[in-house]
Amino acid sequence: MATTFDVFINHDDADETYAAQAASAVFEEIRRLEDELSRFRASSDIYRLGQLKAGESIIVGMAAWDCLSLAKAMHQETNGAFDITIGPLMSLFVTSEGEPRQVSKDVLDQARQIIGSHRFDLDEDTMRVTVHASDMIFDLGAMGKGYALDQAADLLQDWKVANFVLNAGDSTILAIGAPSGKEAWPITLGGGSQRVTLVNRAVSGSGFAVKGAHIMNPRLFMPVPIQNRRTYALAPTAALSDALSTAFMVMDAGEIQALCARYDGVEALELEA
C-alpha cells in the first residue's frame, strides 16, 4: 500500500502489554490484506484479475470482493469520477520519475479500450468477477488503505479495544470511540490549518503536495491539473472516505454537495495545500 500505518490505543485497563499485542495483530492483518489486494503480488486476486483476457473470470476472496463491490458502487454514485481501472493512464502521462509527459492520440485510444469499471461484472452469488477487456489494470490505491483501516478496526473491536485511532500515512485516518475524558478524537488536517473531531468516523485527503500530478480524471482520460488545494472526505468508513476524497478532486462543487446530501455522515472539506 506504499504507506506507513500507525495505531493509537486508549485502552481502559491501561494494560500496555495487551494493547501492544492488539496493535501487533493489526499490523499482521494489514500485511495479509497487502498480499490479497496488491496488484504487484502474483498471489493476489487483484494481480490475477489483471492477467485475464476478455470474457474470462475468476472467483475472488472476501477482501477483493469487498473492494471491487465498493469501487463499482462508487463509480456509479460519482458518475465515473472514481474508477479503479484508470491505472494505464498513470504510466502514460507520468514518467517513472513522476514527471508529466505528452501522450499521442493513438496510444491514448488504445488505453481507453481497457479502462472503465463498466468493463467488469460481479456475480454476488458466486463472488465471481468477469472482465470484458484483456489485460486490464485493477488498482486499489485510492481505497485500499481505507479498507485496511476498516478491517483493522474490526479486529481491534474483537480484541475488546473500544477507543483507538488508525492512521494510514496521514492521508486516511479512522477514529473509533474517544480518548479518556473526551467526547471525540481531535484530528489536525492540512499541516495544522484545520481541525476536525472524529467519533466512529474516518477522514481522508487527496492532493498534489506529496506526489505531484498523480490523480487521473476517468471522465476525461487525462490527469487532474495540479492545483493548490487538498480535498477531504469524512465518512462512516475509511474505505468510503478514501474513495470519495479522490473522486472529489474530479467532481465539481455542485456534484459534491449533492452526493453529501444523499449520504448520512458524509461531508467534504477543501483546504489550500
C-alpha positions as YAML, in Angstrom:
chain: A
units: angstrom
residues:
- id: 1
  name: MET
  ca: [0.00, 0.00, 0.00]
- id: 2
  name: ALA
  ca: [3.12, 2.16, -0.11]
- id: 3
  name: THR
  ca: [2.46, 3.95, 3.16]
- id: 4
  name: THR
  ca: [3.11, 3.80, 6.90]
- id: 5
  name: PHE
  ca: [0.41, 2.68, 9.33]
- id: 6
  name: ASP
  ca: [0.10, 3.91, 12.92]
- id: 7
  name: VAL
  ca: [-2.07, 2.55, 15.73]
- id: 8
  name: PHE
  ca: [-3.00, 4.69, 18.75]
- id: 9
  name: ILE
  ca: [-4.85, 2.82, 21.51]
- id: 10
  name: ASN
  ca: [-6.51, 4.29, 24.58]
- id: 11
  name: HIS
  ca: [-7.30, 1.11, 26.49]
- id: 12
  name: ASP
  ca: [-9.39, 1.42, 29.64]
- id: 13
  name: ASP
  ca: [-7.44, -1.19, 31.54]
- id: 14
  name: ALA
  ca: [-4.16, 0.66, 30.88]
- id: 15
  name: ASP
  ca: [-2.57, -2.69, 30.05]
- id: 16
  name: GLU
  ca: [0.31, -1.74, 27.77]
- id: 17
  name: THR
  ca: [1.20, -5.34, 27.01]
- id: 18
  name: TYR
  ca: [-2.33, -6.17, 25.89]
- id: 19
  name: ALA
  ca: [-2.53, -3.01, 23.79]
- id: 20
  name: ALA
  ca: [0.81, -3.82, 22.16]
- id: 21
  name: GLN
  ca: [-0.39, -7.33, 21.31]
- id: 22
  name: ALA
  ca: [-3.56, -5.92, 19.78]
- id: 23
  name: ALA
  ca: [-1.54, -3.45, 17.72]
- id: 24
  name: SER
  ca: [0.73, -6.25, 16.55]
- id: 25
  name: ALA
  ca: [-2.34, -8.17, 15.38]
- id: 26
  name: VAL
  ca: [-3.39, -5.10, 13.39]
- id: 27
  name: PHE
  ca: [-0.08, -4.98, 11.54]
- id: 28
  name: GLU
  ca: [-0.34, -8.68, 10.75]
- id: 29
  name: GLU
  ca: [-3.83, -8.09, 9.33]
- id: 30
  name: ILE
  ca: [-2.57, -5.25, 7.16]
- id: 31
  name: ARG
  ca: [0.23, -7.46, 5.82]
- id: 32
  name: ARG
  ca: [-2.33, -10.16, 5.00]
- id: 33
  name: LEU
  ca: [-4.50, -7.67, 3.13]
- id: 34
  name: GLU
  ca: [-1.50, -6.40, 1.19]
- id: 35
  name: ASP
  ca: [-0.94, -9.97, -0.03]
- id: 36
  name: GLU
  ca: [-4.58, -10.21, -1.16]
- id: 37
  name: LEU
  ca: [-5.04, -6.77, -2.70]
- id: 38
  name: SER
  ca: [-1.73, -5.61, -4.18]
- id: 39
  name: ARG
  ca: [-1.67, -5.62, -7.97]
- id: 40
  name: PHE
  ca: [2.09, -6.20, -7.78]
- id: 41
  name: ARG
  ca: [1.95, -9.54, -5.91]
- id: 42
  name: ALA
  ca: [1.36, -12.56, -8.11]
- id: 43
  name: SER
  ca: [-0.57, -14.35, -5.38]
- id: 44
  name: SER
  ca: [-3.20, -11.62, -5.03]
- id: 45
  name: ASP
  ca: [-6.70, -11.65, -6.50]
- id: 46
  name: ILE
  ca: [-6.14, -8.18, -7.94]
- id: 47
  name: TYR
  ca: [-2.99, -9.30, -9.77]
- id: 48
  name: ARG
  ca: [-4.84, -12.35, -11.12]
- id: 49
  name: LEU
  ca: [-7.62, -10.15, -12.47]
- id: 50
  name: GLY
  ca: [-5.03, -8.23, -14.45]
- id: 51
  name: GLN
  ca: [-3.93, -11.42, -16.22]
- id: 52
  name: LEU
  ca: [-7.40, -12.22, -17.60]
- id: 53
  name: LYS
  ca: [-8.42, -11.94, -21.22]
- id: 54
  name: ALA
  ca: [-11.78, -10.57, -22.36]
- id: 55
  name: GLY
  ca: [-14.60, -12.90, -21.31]
- id: 56
  name: GLU
  ca: [-12.59, -14.72, -18.64]
- id: 57
  name: SER
  ca: [-13.45, -14.76, -14.95]
- id: 58
  name: ILE
  ca: [-12.16, -15.83, -11.54]
- id: 59
  name: ILE
  ca: [-13.62, -16.28, -8.08]
- id: 60
  name: VAL
  ca: [-12.06, -13.86, -5.60]
- id: 61
  name: GLY
  ca: [-11.73, -13.79, -1.82]
- id: 62
  name: MET
  ca: [-13.72, -11.61, 0.54]
- id: 63
  name: ALA
  ca: [-11.22, -8.74, 0.72]
- id: 64
  name: ALA
  ca: [-11.05, -8.31, -3.05]
- id: 65
  name: TRP
  ca: [-14.81, -8.75, -3.33]
- id: 66
  name: ASP
  ca: [-15.49, -6.04, -0.74]
- id: 67
  name: CYS
  ca: [-13.19, -3.59, -2.50]
- id: 68
  name: LEU
  ca: [-14.44, -4.34, -6.00]
- id: 69
  name: SER
  ca: [-18.07, -4.04, -4.88]
- id: 70
  name: LEU
  ca: [-17.45, -0.67, -3.25]
- id: 71
  name: ALA
  ca: [-15.44, 0.52, -6.25]
- id: 72
  name: LYS
  ca: [-18.25, -0.42, -8.61]
- id: 73
  name: ALA
  ca: [-20.79, 1.39, -6.45]
- id: 74
  name: MET
  ca: [-18.60, 4.49, -6.15]
- id: 75
  name: HIS
  ca: [-18.08, 4.57, -9.92]
- id: 76
  name: GLN
  ca: [-21.85, 4.76, -10.32]
- id: 77
  name: GLU
  ca: [-22.50, 7.18, -7.45]
- id: 78
  name: THR
  ca: [-19.82, 9.63, -8.64]
- id: 79
  name: ASN
  ca: [-20.85, 9.42, -12.29]
- id: 80
  name: GLY
  ca: [-17.50, 7.93, -13.21]
- id: 81
  name: ALA
  ca: [-15.29, 10.26, -11.17]
- id: 82
  name: PHE
  ca: [-13.97, 7.25, -9.24]
- id: 83
  name: ASP
  ca: [-12.56, 4.34, -11.22]
- id: 84
  name: ILE
  ca: [-10.10, 1.66, -10.10]
- id: 85
  name: THR
  ca: [-9.23, 0.70, -13.71]
- id: 86
  name: ILE
  ca: [-7.62, 4.05, -14.50]
- id: 87
  name: GLY
  ca: [-4.09, 2.70, -13.88]
- id: 88
  name: PRO
  ca: [-2.93, 2.63, -17.53]
- id: 89
  name: LEU
  ca: [-3.19, 6.42, -17.70]
- id: 90
  name: MET
  ca: [-0.68, 6.81, -14.88]
- id: 91
  name: SER
  ca: [2.10, 5.08, -16.80]
- id: 92
  name: LEU
  ca: [1.23, 7.04, -19.95]
- id: 93
  name: PHE
  ca: [1.03, 10.57, -18.55]
- id: 94
  name: VAL
  ca: [3.62, 10.33, -15.76]
- id: 95
  name: THR
  ca: [7.21, 9.09, -16.06]
- id: 96
  name: SER
  ca: [8.82, 6.75, -13.53]
- id: 97
  name: GLU
  ca: [10.41, 9.88, -12.03]
- id: 98
  name: GLY
  ca: [6.99, 11.46, -11.56]
- id: 99
  name: GLU
  ca: [7.32, 13.98, -14.38]
- id: 100
  name: PRO
  ca: [4.41, 14.67, -16.78]
- id: 101
  name: ARG
  ca: [4.71, 13.79, -20.46]
- id: 102
  name: GLN
  ca: [2.68, 14.11, -23.66]
- id: 103
  name: VAL
  ca: [0.67, 11.16, -24.98]
- id: 104
  name: SER
  ca: [-0.29, 10.61, -28.60]
- id: 105
  name: LYS
  ca: [-3.94, 10.18, -29.56]
- id: 106
  name: ASP
  ca: [-3.33, 6.66, -30.89]
- id: 107
  name: VAL
  ca: [-1.71, 5.49, -27.64]
- id: 108
  name: LEU
  ca: [-4.48, 7.08, -25.58]
- id: 109
  name: ASP
  ca: [-7.16, 5.45, -27.75]
- id: 110
  name: GLN
  ca: [-5.58, 2.05, -27.08]
- id: 111
  name: ALA
  ca: [-5.60, 2.68, -23.34]
- id: 112
  name: ARG
  ca: [-9.26, 3.65, -23.47]
- id: 113
  name: GLN
  ca: [-10.10, 0.10, -24.57]
- id: 114
  name: ILE
  ca: [-9.08, -1.38, -21.20]
- id: 115
  name: ILE
  ca: [-10.26, 1.42, -18.92]
- id: 116
  name: GLY
  ca: [-13.67, 1.66, -17.27]
- id: 117
  name: SER
  ca: [-15.48, -0.01, -14.39]
- id: 118
  name: HIS
  ca: [-18.23, -0.99, -16.82]
- id: 119
  name: ARG
  ca: [-15.70, -3.44, -18.26]
- id: 120
  name: PHE
  ca: [-16.00, -5.86, -15.33]
- id: 121
  name: ASP
  ca: [-19.03, -7.56, -13.77]
- id: 122
  name: LEU
  ca: [-19.60, -9.02, -10.31]
- id: 123
  name: ASP
  ca: [-21.69, -12.09, -9.56]
- id: 124
  name: GLU
  ca: [-22.69, -11.79, -5.91]
- id: 125
  name: ASP
  ca: [-23.89, -15.38, -5.60]
- id: 126
  name: THR
  ca: [-20.56, -16.90, -6.60]
- id: 127
  name: MET
  ca: [-18.17, -13.96, -5.89]
- id: 128
  name: ARG
  ca: [-17.03, -14.34, -9.48]
- id: 129
  name: VAL
  ca: [-15.52, -11.40, -11.39]
- id: 130
  name: THR
  ca: [-15.74, -11.35, -15.18]
- id: 131
  name: VAL
  ca: [-13.76, -8.92, -17.33]
- id: 132
  name: HIS
  ca: [-14.77, -7.66, -20.77]
- id: 133
  name: ALA
  ca: [-11.37, -6.40, -21.87]
- id: 134
  name: SER
  ca: [-7.97, -8.07, -21.92]
- id: 135
  name: ASP
  ca: [-5.08, -7.14, -19.63]
- id: 136
  name: MET
  ca: [-6.98, -4.62, -17.54]
- id: 137
  name: ILE
  ca: [-5.21, -2.95, -14.62]
- id: 138
  name: PHE
  ca: [-7.09, -3.03, -11.32]
- id: 139
  name: ASP
  ca: [-5.52, -0.66, -8.82]
- id: 140
  name: LEU
  ca: [-6.96, -0.22, -5.33]
- id: 141
  name: GLY
  ca: [-4.52, 2.54, -4.40]
- id: 142
  name: ALA
  ca: [-7.35, 5.04, -3.99]
- id: 143
  name: MET
  ca: [-9.24, 2.93, -1.46]
- id: 144
  name: GLY
  ca: [-7.08, 0.03, -0.27]
- id: 145
  name: LYS
  ca: [-5.60, 1.93, 2.68]
- id: 146
  name: GLY
  ca: [-9.06, 2.84, 3.90]
- id: 147
  name: TYR
  ca: [-10.30, -0.73, 3.55]
- id: 148
  name: ALA
  ca: [-7.30, -1.96, 5.54]
- id: 149
  name: LEU
  ca: [-8.14, 0.50, 8.34]
- id: 150
  name: ASP
  ca: [-11.75, -0.69, 8.44]
- id: 151
  name: GLN
  ca: [-10.65, -4.30, 8.75]
- id: 152
  name: ALA
  ca: [-8.09, -3.38, 11.40]
- id: 153
  name: ALA
  ca: [-10.83, -1.59, 13.35]
- id: 154
  name: ASP
  ca: [-12.99, -4.72, 13.29]
- id: 155
  name: LEU
  ca: [-10.03, -6.71, 14.57]
- id: 156
  name: LEU
  ca: [-9.37, -4.32, 17.46]
- id: 157
  name: GLN
  ca: [-13.01, -4.45, 18.46]
- id: 158
  name: ASP
  ca: [-12.75, -8.24, 18.52]
- id: 159
  name: TRP
  ca: [-9.90, -7.67, 20.99]
- id: 160
  name: LYS
  ca: [-12.36, -5.59, 23.08]
- id: 161
  name: VAL
  ca: [-10.39, -2.41, 22.38]
- id: 162
  name: ALA
  ca: [-13.00, 0.33, 22.16]
- id: 163
  name: ASN
  ca: [-11.05, 3.58, 21.77]
- id: 164
  name: PHE
  ca: [-8.36, 3.99, 19.11]
- id: 165
  name: VAL
  ca: [-7.13, 5.87, 16.07]
- id: 166
  name: LEU
  ca: [-5.74, 4.20, 12.96]
- id: 167
  name: ASN
  ca: [-3.64, 6.30, 10.59]
- id: 168
  name: ALA
  ca: [-2.52, 5.42, 7.06]
- id: 169
  name: GLY
  ca: [0.23, 7.85, 6.09]
- id: 170
  name: ASP
  ca: [-1.72, 10.87, 7.39]
- id: 171
  name: SER
  ca: [-3.92, 10.62, 4.28]
- id: 172
  name: THR
  ca: [-6.62, 8.40, 5.78]
- id: 173
  name: ILE
  ca: [-7.50, 8.34, 9.46]
- id: 174
  name: LEU
  ca: [-10.16, 6.29, 11.25]
- id: 175
  name: ALA
  ca: [-11.16, 7.14, 14.84]
- id: 176
  name: ILE
  ca: [-13.27, 4.82, 16.98]
- id: 177
  name: GLY
  ca: [-14.62, 5.79, 20.41]
- id: 178
  name: ALA
  ca: [-12.84, 8.63, 22.17]
- id: 179
  name: PRO
  ca: [-9.82, 9.17, 24.43]
- id: 180
  name: SER
  ca: [-10.35, 9.09, 28.19]
- id: 181
  name: GLY
  ca: [-12.22, 12.14, 29.45]
- id: 182
  name: LYS
  ca: [-13.01, 13.37, 25.92]
- id: 183
  name: GLU
  ca: [-16.02, 13.16, 23.66]
- id: 184
  name: ALA
  ca: [-14.08, 12.75, 20.42]
- id: 185
  name: TRP
  ca: [-10.65, 12.38, 18.88]
- id: 186
  name: PRO
  ca: [-9.17, 15.73, 17.72]
- id: 187
  name: ILE
  ca: [-7.56, 15.34, 14.28]
- id: 188
  name: THR
  ca: [-5.46, 18.02, 12.62]
- id: 189
  name: LEU
  ca: [-5.58, 18.38, 8.83]
- id: 190
  name: GLY
  ca: [-3.69, 20.38, 6.26]
- id: 191
  name: GLY
  ca: [-0.48, 20.77, 8.23]
- id: 192
  name: GLY
  ca: [-2.36, 22.25, 11.15]
- id: 193
  name: SER
  ca: [-4.65, 24.63, 9.28]
- id: 194
  name: GLN
  ca: [-7.85, 22.74, 10.09]
- id: 195
  name: ARG
  ca: [-9.03, 20.59, 12.98]
- id: 196
  name: VAL
  ca: [-11.90, 18.10, 12.95]
- id: 197
  name: THR
  ca: [-13.26, 15.87, 15.69]
- id: 198
  name: LEU
  ca: [-13.99, 12.25, 14.92]
- id: 199
  name: VAL
  ca: [-16.07, 9.60, 16.69]
- id: 200
  name: ASN
  ca: [-16.61, 6.33, 14.83]
- id: 201
  name: ARG
  ca: [-15.76, 8.12, 11.62]
- id: 202
  name: ALA
  ca: [-12.99, 8.50, 9.08]
- id: 203
  name: VAL
  ca: [-11.39, 11.33, 7.16]
- id: 204
  name: SER
  ca: [-9.26, 11.06, 4.03]
- id: 205
  name: GLY
  ca: [-7.46, 13.66, 1.95]
- id: 206
  name: SER
  ca: [-6.23, 13.90, -1.63]
- id: 207
  name: GLY
  ca: [-3.97, 16.49, -3.22]
- id: 208
  name: PHE
  ca: [-0.76, 17.14, -5.11]
- id: 209
  name: ALA
  ca: [1.71, 18.32, -2.47]
- id: 210
  name: VAL
  ca: [3.36, 14.92, -1.95]
- id: 211
  name: LYS
  ca: [3.10, 13.00, -5.24]
- id: 212
  name: GLY
  ca: [2.51, 15.73, -7.79]
- id: 213
  name: ALA
  ca: [0.27, 15.00, -10.81]
- id: 214
  name: HIS
  ca: [-0.81, 11.52, -9.78]
- id: 215
  name: ILE
  ca: [-4.61, 11.88, -9.82]
- id: 216
  name: MET
  ca: [-6.32, 10.87, -13.05]
- id: 217
  name: ASN
  ca: [-9.67, 12.08, -14.33]
- id: 218
  name: PRO
  ca: [-11.55, 8.98, -15.54]
- id: 219
  name: ARG
  ca: [-14.12, 11.13, -17.28]
- id: 220
  name: LEU
  ca: [-11.59, 12.94, -19.47]
- id: 221
  name: PHE
  ca: [-8.88, 10.24, -19.61]
- id: 222
  name: MET
  ca: [-6.22, 12.68, -18.50]
- id: 223
  name: PRO
  ca: [-4.54, 13.91, -15.30]
- id: 224
  name: VAL
  ca: [-6.28, 16.34, -13.00]
- id: 225
  name: PRO
  ca: [-4.36, 19.63, -13.34]
- id: 226
  name: ILE
  ca: [-2.11, 20.40, -10.37]
- id: 227
  name: GLN
  ca: [-3.84, 22.85, -8.05]
- id: 228
  name: ASN
  ca: [-3.06, 24.49, -4.74]
- id: 229
  name: ARG
  ca: [-5.78, 22.63, -2.90]
- id: 230
  name: ARG
  ca: [-6.48, 19.46, -0.99]
- id: 231
  name: THR
  ca: [-9.88, 17.79, -0.74]
- id: 232
  name: TYR
  ca: [-11.06, 15.85, 2.30]
- id: 233
  name: ALA
  ca: [-13.95, 13.45, 2.68]
- id: 234
  name: LEU
  ca: [-15.44, 12.47, 6.03]
- id: 235
  name: ALA
  ca: [-17.45, 9.26, 6.07]
- id: 236
  name: PRO
  ca: [-18.63, 6.42, 8.36]
- id: 237
  name: THR
  ca: [-15.95, 4.09, 6.96]
- id: 238
  name: ALA
  ca: [-12.35, 4.65, 5.96]
- id: 239
  name: ALA
  ca: [-12.74, 2.89, 2.60]
- id: 240
  name: LEU
  ca: [-15.59, 5.22, 1.68]
- id: 241
  name: SER
  ca: [-13.73, 8.36, 2.78]
- id: 242
  name: ASP
  ca: [-10.64, 7.18, 0.89]
- id: 243
  name: ALA
  ca: [-12.56, 6.67, -2.35]
- id: 244
  name: LEU
  ca: [-14.55, 9.89, -2.05]
- id: 245
  name: SER
  ca: [-11.57, 12.13, -1.36]
- id: 246
  name: THR
  ca: [-10.14, 11.05, -4.72]
- id: 247
  name: ALA
  ca: [-13.46, 11.44, -6.51]
- id: 248
  name: PHE
  ca: [-13.91, 14.93, -5.05]
- id: 249
  name: MET
  ca: [-10.77, 16.03, -6.91]
- id: 250
  name: VAL
  ca: [-12.64, 15.32, -10.15]
- id: 251
  name: MET
  ca: [-16.21, 16.34, -9.25]
- id: 252
  name: ASP
  ca: [-17.45, 19.93, -9.26]
- id: 253
  name: ALA
  ca: [-18.83, 21.66, -6.18]
- id: 254
  name: GLY
  ca: [-22.46, 21.01, -7.10]
- id: 255
  name: GLU
  ca: [-21.89, 17.31, -7.60]
- id: 256
  name: ILE
  ca: [-20.04, 17.02, -4.29]
- id: 257
  name: GLN
  ca: [-22.79, 18.83, -2.42]
- id: 258
  name: ALA
  ca: [-25.47, 16.60, -3.96]
- id: 259
  name: LEU
  ca: [-23.58, 13.42, -3.09]
- id: 260
  name: CYS
  ca: [-23.02, 14.50, 0.52]
- id: 261
  name: ALA
  ca: [-26.72, 15.27, 0.84]
- id: 262
  name: ARG
  ca: [-27.58, 11.72, -0.21]
- id: 263
  name: TYR
  ca: [-25.49, 10.01, 2.49]
- id: 264
  name: ASP
  ca: [-25.67, 10.43, 6.24]
- id: 265
  name: GLY
  ca: [-22.29, 11.10, 7.78]
- id: 266
  name: VAL
  ca: [-20.58, 12.11, 4.53]
- id: 267
  name: GLU
  ca: [-19.03, 15.59, 4.34]
- id: 268
  name: ALA
  ca: [-16.49, 17.35, 2.16]
- id: 269
  name: LEU
  ca: [-13.79, 19.86, 3.05]
- id: 270
  name: GLU
  ca: [-11.43, 21.76, 0.80]
- id: 271
  name: LEU
  ca: [-8.23, 23.39, 2.06]
- id: 272
  name: GLU
  ca: [-5.39, 25.22, 0.41]
- id: 273
  name: ALA
  ca: [-2.38, 22.91, 0.12]
...
